[in-house]
Amino acid sequence: MGAHKRKAPGVNDGQRVPTAPGEALSRTDLLRRAAVAGAAVASTPAWAPAALAAPRRITASSPKTLVVGTDAVGIDFVPAHSFQGWGHTTALIHMLEGLYTYPDWDIGRKVVPVLARDFPRRDARNKRKFAVDLKKGVRFHDGTPLDAESVVFNYMRYLDKNHPFYDPAAVFTGGNILFGIAKVEALDSDTVVFTTNRPLGDFKAQLVSPLGGGLLSVVGIRQAGVPNAGVAPQGTGPFRLVEARKGDQIVLERFEGYHGPRPGVDRIVLRAIPDPAALTAAILSGDVHLSWQVSLDDVPRFQRDNQLTTSSKTSLSAGYVALNAGGSKGVKTFLDQRLRIAALTALNKQKLIQTVLGGRAKVGAGLVAPALWGYQPQLIDFHKYNPSKARTLLSQVGDVPAVTLSVPSNAHWPRAAESVQADWEAVGIKTTIKVIDSAAFGATMSQGAHDAFMWDATPGQLESWSLYRVLFGCSNPFRFRVGGWCDQEFDRALLAAVATNDRKKAKGLIALLDRKLLEAGAWQANYYPDIVSVWRKNVSGFNPPVLRFASLNRVTVK
Amino acid sequence: MRFLKGRLPRPVAHAFSDTVTVVAGSVVALVILLALFAPLLTPYDPAEQDAVRSLENPSWSHPFGTDQFGRDILTRILYGARISLMIGFGAVAVALVAGLVLGILSGYYRSVFDVVIMRSIDVALAFPLIIFATLVVVVLGSSAVTVIFAVGISLVPLFTRLARSVVLSLREQEFFEAAVSVGCSDARMMRHHVLPHVFPLLFVQATTAIGLAILSGAALSFIGIGVQPPTADWGRMVSEFAPLVFVHPYLSLYPGLAIAMTAVACNLLGDGLLRAFDPTASRVVA
């Protein structure tokens, strides 16, 4: 212990001895120098040149600023490009506008014209031609006027491969937008004519989508070129882009020249907080004003806080399980229909909802959620939980193959997979869970090399037949998610549903589509999860969405 | 522990005389016993789900409460000890054997062999342990065996360098030169004159590495690439309970404490053994 009392070099009976270069410092000396350095660092903002100082981050206390907590944001604002998060989609709908939309993206209301002056006029002689008159006096954020040529330019660069600004990365075209539209022409400076290549019951519905419906300034695209067209977007929306940092935040500022009503705030900050616990902490601390992407686990905590308002609605999404029914990529695990039905019958949806979503979901029926007109309540819980029936079917199958269930790494998916794994193993289907990075999940499943996977589907085009067209059918881009399962009758019914403007008939056809999918055992909606919105008491005018994105035009902050 | 004096080898008696080492050893022994006898200590199945009992508060029937799936948390902690210890001991065993072989070969033969092994080890050391283990798991896939292998491989450099340094110092010893001069074969040299000197040191190093291996295994499970469900695993439990931290904050505490307690106990036990077996390593006072 004597060694502990040894004097440190540089210290001699309390007298400071100057240290030579390279010599060890005494503790006192070290502390003194550290204090000086600390004081220097602390006073840096006082003397550092302004150019060196980091830009001040906009916070929830900034005047007339709304800070929203979201899942993810990107930096590419061409709307038809790949999905970059619901926070990003929210930014898109505030910067860019299309010809038609739901008022404030409220799907409970009727579609209204935005950049169009009125609803489309069908040509009396050619029923596949529609004329749309444009609203006058609309300007893009860069000051250029909206005219027929800019509409033609925007849509034809998605449709025409020979267009000088053709955009090959516009993945949502044909799926979520512009389905069945062959040509767009300018009749005069204020009128656009659309020609379709198939009968469309509700033509204008093909133009209503946050994922491709928005128009960009032609001058902006020409200046930026195709690869950079989405970097500095110039739309006609009530807000213009100020800053976008991938995975961090998007800052929007009110556009003074907006043609519609003035928004309630001057600035919107869409902050990416993908970790649910971090988002909850940000809401509780007041760092963000509102969010509709909160973890369902934390709802009781929000409800206890008297500074917060909480609202819960059944979302437009369907949480589903898809099986490789078509045997794509040589995956034969689920080729036997009895095995597929056994797997779906063994799945306890109520338990899944209770244990994974805290009871905040409705049991699934078809692909369409209750908020849309195509919802099929008679199909609720089509494959009822029945483990003994599943065991009987499996005994008929004989050798039951081991199954891999893939899920994305984010949100509640690993937990959901654990619930299904327990159900399947209980009836004798050996199940391994494969967790795939959420950013790569969609692309990986589209390859069709999986056995089974769980995810959710939200219609991009907000029409009842939209997702059937994107996910299923013999010629659809993402059909390998159900292993390329293909049914000609399904395809005919789908096209008939798109072609008719008789809602009753269309709903009947959608019932047929759902029944085909469920009877084949290719796919099943397990639930429609609630979407819980939380906002602070000083926020007003917010209409909680059933979609994963929301209009913030009418929101004000005290 | 005075009654042990004179009856046990000196290092063992030294270890027993150190209170911290004894307490740490007792904790490790307790965890091992709990893991071994888990099926006798709890009536529940760690994987069986019961939605009706989802997220129940602690009670006499479920002293730690239940998780989202209605599984008894205490049962999962007890069964989770098996996985954590298996990863800790398994990974260190892998690292010990591989490090021993590579270190002895490298130090004994030197020349090109030494250069190749040691530069490879340097490259491996350039990666932080958890990054290296993650890389291995991503390549080989997630399972308990893979995690053991991944953590084990990432610990190999630690053992290799130690084994090599001991062999290099042995080569300078007179008894070593004497053995060579009387014509001992390489195999005999390694078996009778190298291994007996190297192994005890590596063994002590192994006890300190177990805590690190348990932590690494838990970290891999926490980020979702370690042991896969429904296997009970402490790291995975912390990850599963993380989203519930605002509503049921105590849940993460159980697996978190289990990890911390076991890792600290292993480390303290390792330190105690190191001091006991190598007196020169005991308390360095500046």
Short mmCIF file of C-alpha atoms in Angstrom, two decimals, chain B residues 43-241:
data_model
loop_
_atom_site.label_atom_id
_atom_site.label_comp_id
_atom_site.label_asym_id
_atom_site.label_seq_id
_atom_site.Cartn_x
_atom_site.Cartn_y
_atom_site.Cartn_z
CA PRO B 43 -43.39 -25.72 -14.05
CA TYR B 44 -43.67 -23.64 -17.24
CA ASP B 45 -42.47 -24.23 -20.78
CA PRO B 46 -40.28 -21.29 -21.87
CA ALA B 47 -41.75 -21.27 -25.38
CA GLU B 48 -45.42 -21.99 -24.74
CA GLN B 49 -47.62 -19.00 -25.49
CA ASP B 50 -50.77 -18.10 -23.57
CA ALA B 51 -52.33 -14.90 -24.88
CA VAL B 52 -54.74 -14.72 -21.92
CA ARG B 53 -51.81 -14.15 -19.57
CA SER B 54 -50.12 -11.51 -21.76
CA LEU B 55 -48.10 -8.91 -19.80
CA GLU B 56 -49.29 -9.93 -16.33
CA ASN B 57 -47.70 -8.14 -13.41
CA PRO B 58 -45.46 -10.08 -10.99
CA SER B 59 -47.44 -12.50 -8.82
CA TRP B 60 -46.82 -15.65 -6.79
CA SER B 61 -47.44 -17.83 -9.83
CA HIS B 62 -45.26 -15.61 -12.06
CA PRO B 63 -42.71 -13.89 -9.80
CA PHE B 64 -41.27 -11.80 -12.67
CA GLY B 65 -44.60 -11.47 -14.50
CA THR B 66 -45.27 -12.59 -18.06
CA ASP B 67 -44.19 -11.29 -21.46
CA GLN B 68 -46.34 -10.24 -24.44
CA PHE B 69 -47.02 -13.87 -25.33
CA GLY B 70 -48.00 -14.78 -21.76
CA ARG B 71 -44.76 -16.71 -21.18
CA ASP B 72 -43.35 -16.77 -17.66
CA ILE B 73 -40.39 -14.39 -17.59
CA LEU B 74 -38.60 -16.15 -14.73
CA THR B 75 -38.75 -19.41 -16.69
CA ARG B 76 -37.30 -17.70 -19.74
CA ILE B 77 -34.55 -16.15 -17.62
CA LEU B 78 -33.63 -19.57 -16.23
CA TYR B 79 -33.63 -21.22 -19.65
CA GLY B 80 -31.89 -18.18 -21.09
CA ALA B 81 -29.01 -18.84 -18.70
CA ARG B 82 -28.39 -22.08 -20.58
CA ILE B 83 -27.96 -20.24 -23.86
CA SER B 84 -25.83 -17.48 -22.37
CA LEU B 85 -23.52 -19.92 -20.60
CA MET B 86 -23.40 -22.15 -23.65
CA ILE B 87 -22.33 -19.18 -25.76
CA GLY B 88 -19.88 -17.97 -23.11
CA PHE B 89 -18.19 -21.31 -22.51
CA GLY B 90 -18.58 -22.59 -26.07
CA ALA B 91 -17.15 -19.49 -27.72
CA VAL B 92 -14.23 -19.37 -25.31
CA ALA B 93 -13.55 -23.09 -25.90
CA VAL B 94 -13.46 -22.48 -29.64
CA ALA B 95 -11.16 -19.48 -29.16
CA LEU B 96 -8.96 -21.32 -26.67
CA VAL B 97 -8.37 -24.34 -28.89
CA ALA B 98 -7.85 -22.32 -32.07
CA GLY B 99 -5.70 -19.70 -30.31
CA LEU B 100 -3.63 -22.37 -28.61
CA VAL B 101 -2.89 -24.22 -31.84
CA LEU B 102 -2.20 -21.10 -33.91
CA GLY B 103 -0.17 -19.39 -31.18
CA ILE B 104 2.01 -22.42 -30.49
CA LEU B 105 2.61 -23.11 -34.19
CA SER B 106 3.35 -19.46 -34.84
CA GLY B 107 5.73 -19.04 -31.92
CA TYR B 108 7.40 -22.42 -32.35
CA TYR B 109 8.05 -22.44 -36.09
CA ARG B 110 8.26 -18.67 -36.64
CA SER B 111 9.51 -17.74 -40.17
CA VAL B 112 6.81 -17.49 -42.88
CA PHE B 113 4.32 -19.40 -40.77
CA ASP B 114 4.57 -16.83 -38.02
CA VAL B 115 4.27 -13.92 -40.46
CA VAL B 116 1.17 -15.32 -42.16
CA ILE B 117 -0.63 -16.16 -38.89
CA MET B 118 0.25 -12.98 -37.07
CA ARG B 119 -0.62 -10.66 -39.98
CA SER B 120 -3.96 -12.46 -40.31
CA ILE B 121 -4.48 -11.97 -36.60
CA ASP B 122 -3.59 -8.28 -36.97
CA VAL B 123 -6.22 -7.94 -39.70
CA ALA B 124 -8.80 -9.65 -37.46
CA LEU B 125 -7.85 -7.36 -34.59
CA ALA B 126 -8.51 -4.33 -36.76
CA PHE B 127 -12.24 -5.08 -36.49
CA PRO B 128 -14.02 -4.48 -33.20
CA LEU B 129 -15.08 -7.79 -31.68
CA ILE B 130 -18.80 -7.29 -32.17
CA ILE B 131 -18.41 -6.16 -35.80
CA PHE B 132 -16.31 -9.22 -36.58
CA ALA B 133 -18.84 -11.52 -34.89
CA THR B 134 -21.71 -9.82 -36.76
CA LEU B 135 -19.89 -10.39 -40.04
CA VAL B 136 -19.49 -14.10 -39.31
CA VAL B 137 -23.16 -14.52 -38.28
CA VAL B 138 -24.39 -12.69 -41.38
CA VAL B 139 -22.30 -14.99 -43.59
CA LEU B 140 -23.17 -18.24 -41.78
CA GLY B 141 -26.75 -17.50 -40.71
CA SER B 142 -28.33 -17.09 -37.29
CA SER B 143 -28.39 -19.91 -34.73
CA ALA B 144 -26.93 -20.68 -31.32
CA VAL B 145 -24.12 -22.74 -32.89
CA THR B 146 -23.27 -19.95 -35.33
CA VAL B 147 -23.18 -17.40 -32.53
CA ILE B 148 -20.78 -19.61 -30.55
CA PHE B 149 -18.61 -19.99 -33.60
CA ALA B 150 -18.78 -16.28 -34.48
CA VAL B 151 -17.94 -15.03 -31.00
CA GLY B 152 -15.30 -17.76 -30.68
CA ILE B 153 -13.58 -16.74 -33.92
CA SER B 154 -13.61 -13.10 -32.89
CA LEU B 155 -11.82 -14.04 -29.65
CA VAL B 156 -9.13 -16.16 -31.35
CA PRO B 157 -6.64 -13.26 -31.78
CA LEU B 158 -6.65 -12.70 -28.01
CA PHE B 159 -5.53 -16.26 -27.32
CA THR B 160 -3.21 -16.58 -30.30
CA ARG B 161 -1.14 -13.55 -29.35
CA LEU B 162 -0.88 -14.68 -25.73
CA ALA B 163 0.12 -18.25 -26.67
CA ARG B 164 2.70 -17.00 -29.17
CA SER B 165 4.29 -14.61 -26.69
CA VAL B 166 4.63 -17.39 -24.11
CA VAL B 167 6.21 -19.74 -26.67
CA LEU B 168 8.63 -17.05 -27.78
CA SER B 169 9.79 -16.51 -24.20
CA LEU B 170 10.04 -20.27 -23.67
CA ARG B 171 12.36 -20.58 -26.66
CA GLU B 172 14.88 -18.42 -24.82
CA GLN B 173 14.85 -20.66 -21.76
CA GLU B 174 17.78 -23.04 -21.08
CA PHE B 175 15.59 -26.10 -20.57
CA PHE B 176 14.14 -25.52 -24.02
CA GLU B 177 17.56 -25.39 -25.65
CA ALA B 178 18.56 -28.46 -23.67
CA ALA B 179 15.53 -30.37 -24.89
CA VAL B 180 16.29 -29.39 -28.48
CA SER B 181 19.93 -30.35 -28.10
CA VAL B 182 19.10 -33.86 -26.92
CA GLY B 183 17.03 -34.31 -30.10
CA CYS B 184 13.42 -33.99 -28.96
CA SER B 185 11.03 -34.08 -31.90
CA ASP B 186 8.80 -31.10 -32.62
CA ALA B 187 5.75 -33.01 -31.47
CA ARG B 188 7.40 -34.02 -28.23
CA MET B 189 8.67 -30.50 -27.64
CA MET B 190 5.21 -29.09 -28.07
CA ARG B 191 3.49 -31.74 -26.02
CA HIS B 192 5.92 -31.90 -23.09
CA HIS B 193 7.73 -28.56 -23.01
CA VAL B 194 5.41 -25.99 -24.57
CA LEU B 195 1.82 -26.97 -23.86
CA PRO B 196 2.21 -27.42 -20.09
CA HIS B 197 3.54 -23.85 -19.86
CA VAL B 198 1.10 -22.23 -22.24
CA PHE B 199 -2.15 -23.91 -21.26
CA PRO B 200 -2.52 -22.62 -17.67
CA LEU B 201 -2.07 -19.02 -18.79
CA LEU B 202 -4.56 -19.43 -21.60
CA PHE B 203 -6.95 -21.13 -19.26
CA VAL B 204 -6.88 -18.16 -16.92
CA GLN B 205 -7.29 -15.84 -19.90
CA ALA B 206 -10.30 -17.95 -20.86
CA THR B 207 -12.05 -17.28 -17.56
CA THR B 208 -11.79 -13.54 -18.14
CA ALA B 209 -13.02 -13.91 -21.73
CA ILE B 210 -16.21 -15.77 -20.77
CA GLY B 211 -17.87 -12.56 -19.58
CA LEU B 212 -16.93 -10.85 -22.83
CA ALA B 213 -18.32 -13.77 -24.85
CA ILE B 214 -21.61 -13.69 -22.93
CA LEU B 215 -21.92 -9.96 -23.56
CA SER B 216 -21.12 -10.38 -27.27
CA GLY B 217 -23.67 -13.17 -27.64
CA ALA B 218 -26.31 -11.04 -25.91
CA ALA B 219 -25.43 -8.10 -28.18
CA LEU B 220 -25.88 -10.23 -31.30
CA SER B 221 -29.24 -11.46 -30.04
CA PHE B 222 -30.24 -7.92 -29.13
CA ILE B 223 -29.73 -6.73 -32.69
CA GLY B 224 -31.71 -9.73 -33.93
CA ILE B 225 -29.02 -11.80 -35.57
CA GLY B 226 -28.14 -14.06 -32.67
CA VAL B 227 -30.17 -16.89 -31.21
CA GLN B 228 -33.51 -17.13 -32.96
CA PRO B 229 -36.98 -17.38 -31.41
CA PRO B 230 -38.61 -19.14 -29.70
CA THR B 231 -35.38 -20.00 -27.84
CA ALA B 232 -35.17 -18.03 -24.61
CA ASP B 233 -32.15 -15.75 -24.69
CA TRP B 234 -31.29 -12.83 -22.43
CA GLY B 235 -30.11 -10.47 -25.18
CA ARG B 236 -33.18 -11.19 -27.23
CA MET B 237 -35.41 -10.62 -24.20
CA VAL B 238 -33.90 -7.17 -23.65
CA SER B 239 -34.59 -6.40 -27.30
CA GLU B 240 -38.16 -7.71 -27.07
CA PHE B 241 -38.90 -5.68 -23.97
#
